[in-house]
XYZ file of C-alpha atoms in Angstrom:
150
model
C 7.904 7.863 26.861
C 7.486 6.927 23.222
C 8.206 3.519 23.522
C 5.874 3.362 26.134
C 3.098 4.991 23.185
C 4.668 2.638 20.422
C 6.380 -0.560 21.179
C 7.221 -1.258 17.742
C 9.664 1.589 17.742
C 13.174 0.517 17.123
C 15.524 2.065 19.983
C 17.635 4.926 19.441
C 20.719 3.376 18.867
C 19.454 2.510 15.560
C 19.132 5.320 14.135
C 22.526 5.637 12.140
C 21.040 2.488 10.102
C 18.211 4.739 8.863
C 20.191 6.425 6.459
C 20.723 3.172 4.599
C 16.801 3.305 4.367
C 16.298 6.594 3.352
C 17.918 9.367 1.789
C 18.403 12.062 5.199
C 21.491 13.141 6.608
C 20.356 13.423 10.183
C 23.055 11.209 12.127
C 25.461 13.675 9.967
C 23.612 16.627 11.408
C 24.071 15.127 14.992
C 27.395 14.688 14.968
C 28.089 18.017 13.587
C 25.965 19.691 16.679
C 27.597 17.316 19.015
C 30.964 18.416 17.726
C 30.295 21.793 18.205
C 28.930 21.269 21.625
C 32.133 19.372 23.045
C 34.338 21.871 21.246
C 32.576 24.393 23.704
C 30.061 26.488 21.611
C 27.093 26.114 21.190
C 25.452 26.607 18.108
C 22.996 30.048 17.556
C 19.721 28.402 16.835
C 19.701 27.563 20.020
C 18.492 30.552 21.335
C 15.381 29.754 20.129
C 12.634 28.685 22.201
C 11.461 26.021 19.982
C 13.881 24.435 21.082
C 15.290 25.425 24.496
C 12.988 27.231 26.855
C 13.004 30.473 27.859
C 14.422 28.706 31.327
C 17.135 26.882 29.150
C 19.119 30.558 29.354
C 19.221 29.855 33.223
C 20.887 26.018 32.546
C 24.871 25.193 32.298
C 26.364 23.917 29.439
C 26.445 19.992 30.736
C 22.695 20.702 30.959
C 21.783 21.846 28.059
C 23.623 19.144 26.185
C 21.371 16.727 28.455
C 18.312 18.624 27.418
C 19.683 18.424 23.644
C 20.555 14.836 23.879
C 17.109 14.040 25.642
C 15.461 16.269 22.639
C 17.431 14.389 20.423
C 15.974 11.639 21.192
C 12.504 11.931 21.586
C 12.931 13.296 17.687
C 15.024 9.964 16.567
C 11.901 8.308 18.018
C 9.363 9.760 16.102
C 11.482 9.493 12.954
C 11.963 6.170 13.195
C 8.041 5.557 14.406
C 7.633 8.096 11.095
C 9.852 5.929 9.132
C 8.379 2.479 10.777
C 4.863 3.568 9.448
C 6.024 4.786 6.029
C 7.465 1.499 5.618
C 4.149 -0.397 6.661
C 2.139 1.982 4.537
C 4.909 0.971 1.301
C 4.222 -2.309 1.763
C 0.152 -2.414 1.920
C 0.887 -0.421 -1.200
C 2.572 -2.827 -3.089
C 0.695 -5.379 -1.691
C -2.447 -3.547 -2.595
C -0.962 -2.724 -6.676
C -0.124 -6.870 -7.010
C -4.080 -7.587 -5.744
C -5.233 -4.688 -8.234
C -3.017 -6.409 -11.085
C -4.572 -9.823 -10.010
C -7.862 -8.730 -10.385
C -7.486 -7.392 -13.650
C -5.830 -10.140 -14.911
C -8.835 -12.206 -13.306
C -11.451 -9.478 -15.237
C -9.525 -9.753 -18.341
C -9.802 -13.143 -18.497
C -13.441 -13.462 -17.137
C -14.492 -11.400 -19.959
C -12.957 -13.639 -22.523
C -15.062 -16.495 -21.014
C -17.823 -14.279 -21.085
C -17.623 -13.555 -24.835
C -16.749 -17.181 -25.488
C -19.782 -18.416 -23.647
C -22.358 -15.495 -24.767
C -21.067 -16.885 -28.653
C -21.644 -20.490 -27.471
C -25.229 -19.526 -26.656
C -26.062 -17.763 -30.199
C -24.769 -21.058 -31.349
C -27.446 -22.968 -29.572
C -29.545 -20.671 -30.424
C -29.340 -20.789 -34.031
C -29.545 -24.795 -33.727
C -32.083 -24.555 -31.616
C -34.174 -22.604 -34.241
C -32.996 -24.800 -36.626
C -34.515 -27.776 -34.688
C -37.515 -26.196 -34.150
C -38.291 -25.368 -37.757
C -37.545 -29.136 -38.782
C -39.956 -30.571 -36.034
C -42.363 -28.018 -37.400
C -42.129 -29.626 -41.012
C -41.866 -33.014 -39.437
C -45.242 -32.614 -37.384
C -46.438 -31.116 -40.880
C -45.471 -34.561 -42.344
C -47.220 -36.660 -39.685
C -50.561 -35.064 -40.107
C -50.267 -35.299 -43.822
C -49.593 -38.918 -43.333
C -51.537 -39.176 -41.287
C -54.861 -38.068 -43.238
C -53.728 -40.268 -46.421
C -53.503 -43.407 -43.865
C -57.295 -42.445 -42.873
C-alpha cells in the first residue's frame, strides 16, 4: 500500500543497502528479532500493543511472524521513502549553497564594477567642469575680440 502512495519508493529488498547510506543498524536489528523468532521465542516487547494488537494474543506463532514481517515492512517502506526524501532535500541543499556562492561571487564582483564605474563618472565629471570653465574663458575671449574688431 505504500508503493501504491509513493512510487518512487525503492522495494523492500533494498533495504540492507541503506546502511551503506546512513549510519542505522536496522537490518542488524531484523535479523536479531528474526533469529529469536525461528529459535522459538518471541521477544517481550511484543506484548505491547503498539505493536501487536490486543487480538495478536489470540494469533499462533506462524502468524504473528506474518504480522511482524508485514509490519516490518510497511516500516522499511517509510524509511526508505524517509531516507528517499532526505536525500532529495540534501541535494536541493547543496544545490541551493553552490547558487548562494554564485551569487555572491556575482555581487562581489558587481560591486567592483560599480565602484569602478561610479570613479569613472567623478572623472568625467571633473573634466567636464574643467571644459566648462575653459569655454567660459573662451566665450569671454570672443566677446572681447569681438568688441576690439568693432
Amino acid at each position: 500500500s505504500s508503493n501504491i502512495r509513493n512510487p518512487e519508493v525503492q522495494s523492500t529488498d533494498d533495504v540492507a543497502g541503506l546502511e551503506d547510506c546512513i549510519d542505522f543498524s536496522l537490518a542488524k536489528t531484523i535479523s536479531k528479532i528474526l533469529e529469536k523468532l525461528e529459535k522459538g521465542g518471541l521477544p517481550d516487547c511484543l506484548d505491547n500493543d503498539d505493536i501487536i494488537p490486543s487480538t495478536g494474543n489470540e494469533m499462533g506463532a506462524e502468524a504473528q511472524i506474518r504480522f511482524l514481517k508485514a509490519k516490518l515492512r510497511v516500516t522499511q517502506e517509510e524509511l526508505d521513502s524517509v531516507v528517499c526524501e532526505y536525500r532529495k532535500k540534501e541535494d536541493e541543499n547543496q544545490n541551493l549553497k553552490s547558487r548562494l556562492k554564485d551569487m555572491e561571487e556575482e555581487n562581489t564582483r558587481l560591486q567592483r564594477t560599480v565602484g569602478m564605474q561610479r570613479s569613472q563618472t567623478e572623472k568625467y565629471k571633473m573634466l567636464s567642469q574643467e571644459a566648462k570653465k575653459k569655454s567660459e574663458v573662451l566665450q569671454q575671449e570672443v566677446i572681447a575680440l569681438e568688441k576690439v574688431l568693432q
